[in-house]
C-alpha positions in Angstrom: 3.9 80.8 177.6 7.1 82.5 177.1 7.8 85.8 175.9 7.9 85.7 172.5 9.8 87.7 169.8 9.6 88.0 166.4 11.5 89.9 163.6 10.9 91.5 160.3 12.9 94.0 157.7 12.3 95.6 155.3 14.6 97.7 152.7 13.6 100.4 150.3 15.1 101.9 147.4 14.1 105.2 146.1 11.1 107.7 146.8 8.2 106.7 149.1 5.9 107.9 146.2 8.0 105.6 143.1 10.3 103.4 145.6 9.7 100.1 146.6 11.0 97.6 148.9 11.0 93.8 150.4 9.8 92.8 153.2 11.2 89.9 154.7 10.7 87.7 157.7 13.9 87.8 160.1 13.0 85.4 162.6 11.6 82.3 160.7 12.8 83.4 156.8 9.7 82.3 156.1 9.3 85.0 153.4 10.5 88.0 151.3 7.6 90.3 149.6 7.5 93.2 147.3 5.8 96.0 148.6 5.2 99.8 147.2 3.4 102.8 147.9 0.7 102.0 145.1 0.1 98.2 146.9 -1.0 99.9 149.5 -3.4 102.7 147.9 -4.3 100.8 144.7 -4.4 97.6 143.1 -1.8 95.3 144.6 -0.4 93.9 141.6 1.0 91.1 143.4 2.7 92.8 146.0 2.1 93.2 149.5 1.6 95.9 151.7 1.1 96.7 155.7 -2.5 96.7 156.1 -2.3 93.0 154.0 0.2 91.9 156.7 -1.6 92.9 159.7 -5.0 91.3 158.5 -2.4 88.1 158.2 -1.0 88.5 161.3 -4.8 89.2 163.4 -6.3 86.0 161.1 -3.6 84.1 162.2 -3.5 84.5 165.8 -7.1 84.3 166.2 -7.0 81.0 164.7 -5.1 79.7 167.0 -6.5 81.5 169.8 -9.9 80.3 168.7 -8.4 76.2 168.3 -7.1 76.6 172.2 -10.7 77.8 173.5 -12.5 74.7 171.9 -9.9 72.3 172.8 -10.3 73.9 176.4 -14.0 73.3 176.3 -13.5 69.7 175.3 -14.6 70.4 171.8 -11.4 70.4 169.3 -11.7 71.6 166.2 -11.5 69.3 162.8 -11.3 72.7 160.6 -11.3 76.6 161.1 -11.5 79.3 158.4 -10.7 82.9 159.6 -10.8 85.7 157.3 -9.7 89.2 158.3 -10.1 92.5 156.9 -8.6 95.7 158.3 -10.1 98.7 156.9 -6.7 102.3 156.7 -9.4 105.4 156.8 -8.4 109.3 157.3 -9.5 110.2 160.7 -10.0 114.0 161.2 -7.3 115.6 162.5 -5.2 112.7 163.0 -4.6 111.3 159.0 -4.6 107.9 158.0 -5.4 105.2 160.7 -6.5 101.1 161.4 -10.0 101.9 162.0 -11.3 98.6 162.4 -10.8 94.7 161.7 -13.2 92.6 161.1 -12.9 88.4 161.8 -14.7 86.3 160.1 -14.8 82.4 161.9 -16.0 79.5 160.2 -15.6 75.9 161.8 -16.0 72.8 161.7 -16.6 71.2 165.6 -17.8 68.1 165.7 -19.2 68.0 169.6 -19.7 71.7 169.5 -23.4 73.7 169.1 -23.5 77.1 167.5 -23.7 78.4 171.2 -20.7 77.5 172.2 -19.2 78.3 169.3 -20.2 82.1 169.4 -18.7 81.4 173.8 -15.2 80.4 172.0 -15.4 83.0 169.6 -15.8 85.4 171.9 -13.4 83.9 174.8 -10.7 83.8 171.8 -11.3 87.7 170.7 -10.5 88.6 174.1 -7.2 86.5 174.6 -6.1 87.3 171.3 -3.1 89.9 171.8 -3.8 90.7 168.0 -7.0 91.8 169.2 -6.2 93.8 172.0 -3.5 95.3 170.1 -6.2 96.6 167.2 -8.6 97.6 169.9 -6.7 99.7 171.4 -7.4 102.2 168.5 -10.0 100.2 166.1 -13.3 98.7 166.3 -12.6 94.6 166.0 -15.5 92.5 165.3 -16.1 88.7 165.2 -18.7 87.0 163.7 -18.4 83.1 164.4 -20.2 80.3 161.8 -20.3 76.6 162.8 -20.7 74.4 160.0 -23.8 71.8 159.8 -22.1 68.0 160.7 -22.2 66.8 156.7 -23.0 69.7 155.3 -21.8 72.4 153.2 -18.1 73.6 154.0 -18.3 76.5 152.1 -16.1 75.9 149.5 
């Protein structure tokens, strides 16, 4: 693959404490969203903030790596759900910090068991630069969930 590079911008007006600003995707102009100081602390009210667009960011390329590791072991995928939640905390000495993020995997494989399921799971945490980012200062967790052939899809 080649190197890849993406860009974003934001621009603020006003105080960090009553400002607010947009965030906006440079590379694709896929999207402009509101962000502010009390998104990020509080109830979004429709607005976005950091922690929100790096849960994005790690759900999304887990996805995908996730979709490669079952195509590459002959199982595609018909459907996958991933969820992510990064948890800010105040670390000791060191203020606020990403102290973990936590995938959530659901799938539906047709020729797949839950075995290797959990195997692609895994094999995807571990090629997922999202991931390796994260852990370099977070706990990241996984927890994989094939979906019964017929049955419920969890909707």
């Amino acid at each position: 693959m080649p190197r890849i590079v993406r860009e974003a911008d934001i621009v603020w007006e006003g105080t960090t404490a009553r400002g607010s600003g947009v965030v906006s995707a440079v590379s694709s102009g896929a999207f402009e969203l509101p962000t502010t100081i009390a998104s990020r602390a509080g109830d979004p009210e429709g607005k976005t903030s950091p922690e929100e667009l790096l849960a994005a960011a790690h759900a999304a390329c887990f996805v995908t790596s996730l979709g490669s590791e079952l195509a590459r072991a002959g199982t595609p995928p018909e459907r996958l759900d991933v969820h992510c939640r990064i948890t800010m905390d105040e670390v000791e000495g060191a203020g606020h910090r990403i102290v973990a993020s936590a995938i959530t995997a659901r799938g539906s494989v047709p020729e797949c068991d839950a075995a290797g399921f959990a195997r692609a799971a895994e094999a995807a945490d571990a090629g997922c630069p999202f991931s390796a980012l994260i852990r370099a200062s977070a706990a990241v967790t996984v927890e994989a969930t094939l979906d019964e052939p017929g049955g419920n899809d969890g909707d």
